[in-house]
């Protein structure tokens, strides 16, 4: 695929933006939990991991070396696994209270999956 590297970089930037948006809303406590701001919960700042590896992945999409493309596959798999982990932890009903899932929670999984797909389609000149 000719434009997979450019698309991968744009997807990484979109993932970084998505982590700043609300993941879930817990109405009983008036908490809006994002990837960077867990308010008063014990969920942690799960968006930092995605942002760090997304920035690293964007850098490796831009590098023309074979080792960078191979590491990028690992980073894509880690991001997808972490986004799925976030979904399992944040969207779970606890003590009879279910949070309202927002679009960014699903968006992180979708974008991470697309980033992983783009890592399988590198533009490399074979000699």
PDB file of C-alpha atoms in Angstrom:
ATOM      1  CA  UNK A   1       0.000   0.000   0.000  1.00  0.00           C
ATOM      2  CA  UNK A   2       1.500   3.260  -1.145  1.00  0.00           C
ATOM      3  CA  UNK A   3       0.110   5.580   1.530  1.00  0.00           C
ATOM      4  CA  UNK A   4       0.055   3.235   4.539  1.00  0.00           C
ATOM      5  CA  UNK A   5       2.835   5.135   6.327  1.00  0.00           C
ATOM      6  CA  UNK A   6       1.073   8.499   5.967  1.00  0.00           C
ATOM      7  CA  UNK A   7      -2.234   6.993   7.044  1.00  0.00           C
ATOM      8  CA  UNK A   8      -0.480   5.375  10.030  1.00  0.00           C
ATOM      9  CA  UNK A   9       0.955   8.722  11.152  1.00  0.00           C
ATOM     10  CA  UNK A  10      -2.464  10.387  10.860  1.00  0.00           C
ATOM     11  CA  UNK A  11      -4.060   7.547  12.827  1.00  0.00           C
ATOM     12  CA  UNK A  12      -1.435   7.965  15.561  1.00  0.00           C
ATOM     13  CA  UNK A  13      -2.256  11.668  15.816  1.00  0.00           C
ATOM     14  CA  UNK A  14      -5.973  10.844  15.945  1.00  0.00           C
ATOM     15  CA  UNK A  15      -5.319   8.345  18.753  1.00  0.00           C
ATOM     16  CA  UNK A  16      -3.432  10.967  20.754  1.00  0.00           C
ATOM     17  CA  UNK A  17      -6.425  13.319  20.382  1.00  0.00           C
ATOM     18  CA  UNK A  18      -8.885  10.564  21.319  1.00  0.00           C
ATOM     19  CA  UNK A  19      -7.125   9.880  24.630  1.00  0.00           C
ATOM     20  CA  UNK A  20      -7.892  13.449  25.758  1.00  0.00           C
ATOM     21  CA  UNK A  21     -11.648  12.952  25.270  1.00  0.00           C
ATOM     22  CA  UNK A  22     -14.050  11.453  27.855  1.00  0.00           C
ATOM     23  CA  UNK A  23     -13.896   7.658  28.063  1.00  0.00           C
ATOM     24  CA  UNK A  24     -16.691   7.122  30.568  1.00  0.00           C
ATOM     25  CA  UNK A  25     -19.071   9.169  32.687  1.00  0.00           C
ATOM     26  CA  UNK A  26     -20.086   8.032  36.159  1.00  0.00           C
ATOM     27  CA  UNK A  27     -23.213  10.057  36.885  1.00  0.00           C
ATOM     28  CA  UNK A  28     -23.682   9.184  40.541  1.00  0.00           C
ATOM     29  CA  UNK A  29     -20.389  10.889  41.418  1.00  0.00           C
ATOM     30  CA  UNK A  30     -20.340  13.433  38.561  1.00  0.00           C
ATOM     31  CA  UNK A  31     -17.044  12.051  37.240  1.00  0.00           C
ATOM     32  CA  UNK A  32     -15.921  12.454  33.648  1.00  0.00           C
ATOM     33  CA  UNK A  33     -12.949  10.135  33.195  1.00  0.00           C
ATOM     34  CA  UNK A  34     -10.548  10.688  30.309  1.00  0.00           C
ATOM     35  CA  UNK A  35      -7.262   9.017  29.464  1.00  0.00           C
ATOM     36  CA  UNK A  36      -5.361  11.812  31.191  1.00  0.00           C
ATOM     37  CA  UNK A  37      -7.687  12.751  34.054  1.00  0.00           C
ATOM     38  CA  UNK A  38      -9.053   9.931  36.224  1.00  0.00           C
ATOM     39  CA  UNK A  39     -10.738  12.470  38.576  1.00  0.00           C
ATOM     40  CA  UNK A  40     -11.167  10.767  41.967  1.00  0.00           C
ATOM     41  CA  UNK A  41     -11.111   7.179  40.757  1.00  0.00           C
ATOM     42  CA  UNK A  42      -8.335   4.634  41.006  1.00  0.00           C
ATOM     43  CA  UNK A  43      -8.293   3.907  37.257  1.00  0.00           C
ATOM     44  CA  UNK A  44      -5.027   5.742  36.617  1.00  0.00           C
ATOM     45  CA  UNK A  45      -3.976   7.725  33.573  1.00  0.00           C
ATOM     46  CA  UNK A  46      -4.341   5.040  30.940  1.00  0.00           C
ATOM     47  CA  UNK A  47      -4.087   7.499  28.044  1.00  0.00           C
ATOM     48  CA  UNK A  48      -0.435   8.264  28.761  1.00  0.00           C
ATOM     49  CA  UNK A  49       0.609   4.777  27.692  1.00  0.00           C
ATOM     50  CA  UNK A  50      -1.327   5.073  24.437  1.00  0.00           C
ATOM     51  CA  UNK A  51       0.055   8.549  23.745  1.00  0.00           C
ATOM     52  CA  UNK A  52       3.646   7.503  24.369  1.00  0.00           C
ATOM     53  CA  UNK A  53       3.482   4.468  22.100  1.00  0.00           C
ATOM     54  CA  UNK A  54       1.430   6.336  19.525  1.00  0.00           C
ATOM     55  CA  UNK A  55       4.106   9.035  19.293  1.00  0.00           C
ATOM     56  CA  UNK A  56       6.810   6.361  19.067  1.00  0.00           C
ATOM     57  CA  UNK A  57       4.818   4.553  16.392  1.00  0.00           C
ATOM     58  CA  UNK A  58       4.386   7.762  14.389  1.00  0.00           C
ATOM     59  CA  UNK A  59       8.147   8.270  14.505  1.00  0.00           C
ATOM     60  CA  UNK A  60       8.774   4.703  13.355  1.00  0.00           C
ATOM     61  CA  UNK A  61       6.226   5.069  10.540  1.00  0.00           C
ATOM     62  CA  UNK A  62       8.372   7.928   9.248  1.00  0.00           C
ATOM     63  CA  UNK A  63      11.689   6.026   9.440  1.00  0.00           C
ATOM     64  CA  UNK A  64      12.559   4.033   6.276  1.00  0.00           C
ATOM     65  CA  UNK A  65      14.427   1.220   8.059  1.00  0.00           C
ATOM     66  CA  UNK A  66      13.301  -2.393   8.271  1.00  0.00           C
ATOM     67  CA  UNK A  67      13.999  -2.598  12.020  1.00  0.00           C
ATOM     68  CA  UNK A  68      11.697   0.397  12.584  1.00  0.00           C
ATOM     69  CA  UNK A  69       8.877  -1.330  10.705  1.00  0.00           C
ATOM     70  CA  UNK A  70       9.333  -4.472  12.795  1.00  0.00           C
ATOM     71  CA  UNK A  71       9.328  -2.592  16.083  1.00  0.00           C
ATOM     72  CA  UNK A  72       6.261  -0.724  14.880  1.00  0.00           C
ATOM     73  CA  UNK A  73       4.334  -3.999  14.640  1.00  0.00           C
ATOM     74  CA  UNK A  74       5.118  -4.659  18.303  1.00  0.00           C
ATOM     75  CA  UNK A  75       4.022  -1.139  19.271  1.00  0.00           C
ATOM     76  CA  UNK A  76       0.783  -1.533  17.313  1.00  0.00           C
ATOM     77  CA  UNK A  77       0.012  -4.813  19.080  1.00  0.00           C
ATOM     78  CA  UNK A  78       0.775  -3.244  22.469  1.00  0.00           C
ATOM     79  CA  UNK A  79      -1.521  -0.289  21.741  1.00  0.00           C
ATOM     80  CA  UNK A  80      -4.377  -2.553  20.673  1.00  0.00           C
ATOM     81  CA  UNK A  81      -3.977  -4.728  23.762  1.00  0.00           C
ATOM     82  CA  UNK A  82      -3.827  -1.679  26.035  1.00  0.00           C
ATOM     83  CA  UNK A  83      -6.906  -0.101  24.428  1.00  0.00           C
ATOM     84  CA  UNK A  84      -8.802  -3.372  24.925  1.00  0.00           C
ATOM     85  CA  UNK A  85      -7.572  -3.498  28.528  1.00  0.00           C
ATOM     86  CA  UNK A  86      -8.881   0.040  29.053  1.00  0.00           C
ATOM     87  CA  UNK A  87     -12.260  -1.025  27.717  1.00  0.00           C
ATOM     88  CA  UNK A  88     -12.425  -4.028  30.043  1.00  0.00           C
ATOM     89  CA  UNK A  89     -11.438  -2.043  33.133  1.00  0.00           C
ATOM     90  CA  UNK A  90     -13.335   1.198  32.525  1.00  0.00           C
ATOM     91  CA  UNK A  91     -16.572  -0.129  31.046  1.00  0.00           C
ATOM     92  CA  UNK A  92     -17.185  -2.782  33.698  1.00  0.00           C
ATOM     93  CA  UNK A  93     -20.179  -2.404  35.978  1.00  0.00           C
ATOM     94  CA  UNK A  94     -19.056  -2.327  39.598  1.00  0.00           C
ATOM     95  CA  UNK A  95     -21.249  -2.633  42.677  1.00  0.00           C
ATOM     96  CA  UNK A  96     -24.422  -2.299  40.645  1.00  0.00           C
ATOM     97  CA  UNK A  97     -23.347   0.886  38.900  1.00  0.00           C
ATOM     98  CA  UNK A  98     -22.616   0.922  35.172  1.00  0.00           C
ATOM     99  CA  UNK A  99     -20.734   3.871  33.682  1.00  0.00           C
ATOM    100  CA  UNK A 100     -21.851   5.543  30.483  1.00  0.00           C
ATOM    101  CA  UNK A 101     -19.404   4.557  27.784  1.00  0.00           C
ATOM    102  CA  UNK A 102     -18.368   7.387  25.470  1.00  0.00           C
ATOM    103  CA  UNK A 103     -17.166   7.313  21.867  1.00  0.00           C
ATOM    104  CA  UNK A 104     -13.484   7.776  22.786  1.00  0.00           C
ATOM    105  CA  UNK A 105     -13.377   4.421  24.584  1.00  0.00           C
ATOM    106  CA  UNK A 106     -14.451   2.665  21.388  1.00  0.00           C
ATOM    107  CA  UNK A 107     -12.375   5.034  19.251  1.00  0.00           C
ATOM    108  CA  UNK A 108      -9.146   4.011  20.984  1.00  0.00           C
ATOM    109  CA  UNK A 109      -9.779   0.355  20.164  1.00  0.00           C
ATOM    110  CA  UNK A 110     -10.739   1.143  16.564  1.00  0.00           C
ATOM    111  CA  UNK A 111      -7.792   3.462  15.932  1.00  0.00           C
ATOM    112  CA  UNK A 112      -5.326   1.078  17.584  1.00  0.00           C
ATOM    113  CA  UNK A 113      -6.597  -1.737  15.372  1.00  0.00           C
ATOM    114  CA  UNK A 114      -6.173   0.410  12.272  1.00  0.00           C
ATOM    115  CA  UNK A 115      -2.656   1.399  13.352  1.00  0.00           C
ATOM    116  CA  UNK A 116      -1.796  -2.279  13.750  1.00  0.00           C
ATOM    117  CA  UNK A 117      -3.205  -2.944  10.276  1.00  0.00           C
ATOM    118  CA  UNK A 118      -1.065  -0.151   8.795  1.00  0.00           C
ATOM    119  CA  UNK A 119       2.058  -1.637  10.398  1.00  0.00           C
ATOM    120  CA  UNK A 120       1.504  -4.802   8.349  1.00  0.00           C
ATOM    121  CA  UNK A 121       1.575  -2.801   5.105  1.00  0.00           C
ATOM    122  CA  UNK A 122       4.926  -0.970   5.108  1.00  0.00           C
ATOM    123  CA  UNK A 123       6.379   0.670   2.043  1.00  0.00           C
ATOM    124  CA  UNK A 124       9.845  -0.873   1.866  1.00  0.00           C
ATOM    125  CA  UNK A 125      12.094  -1.118  -1.164  1.00  0.00           C
ATOM    126  CA  UNK A 126      13.291  -4.701  -1.473  1.00  0.00           C
ATOM    127  CA  UNK A 127      16.650  -5.201  -3.135  1.00  0.00           C
TER     128      UNK A 127
END
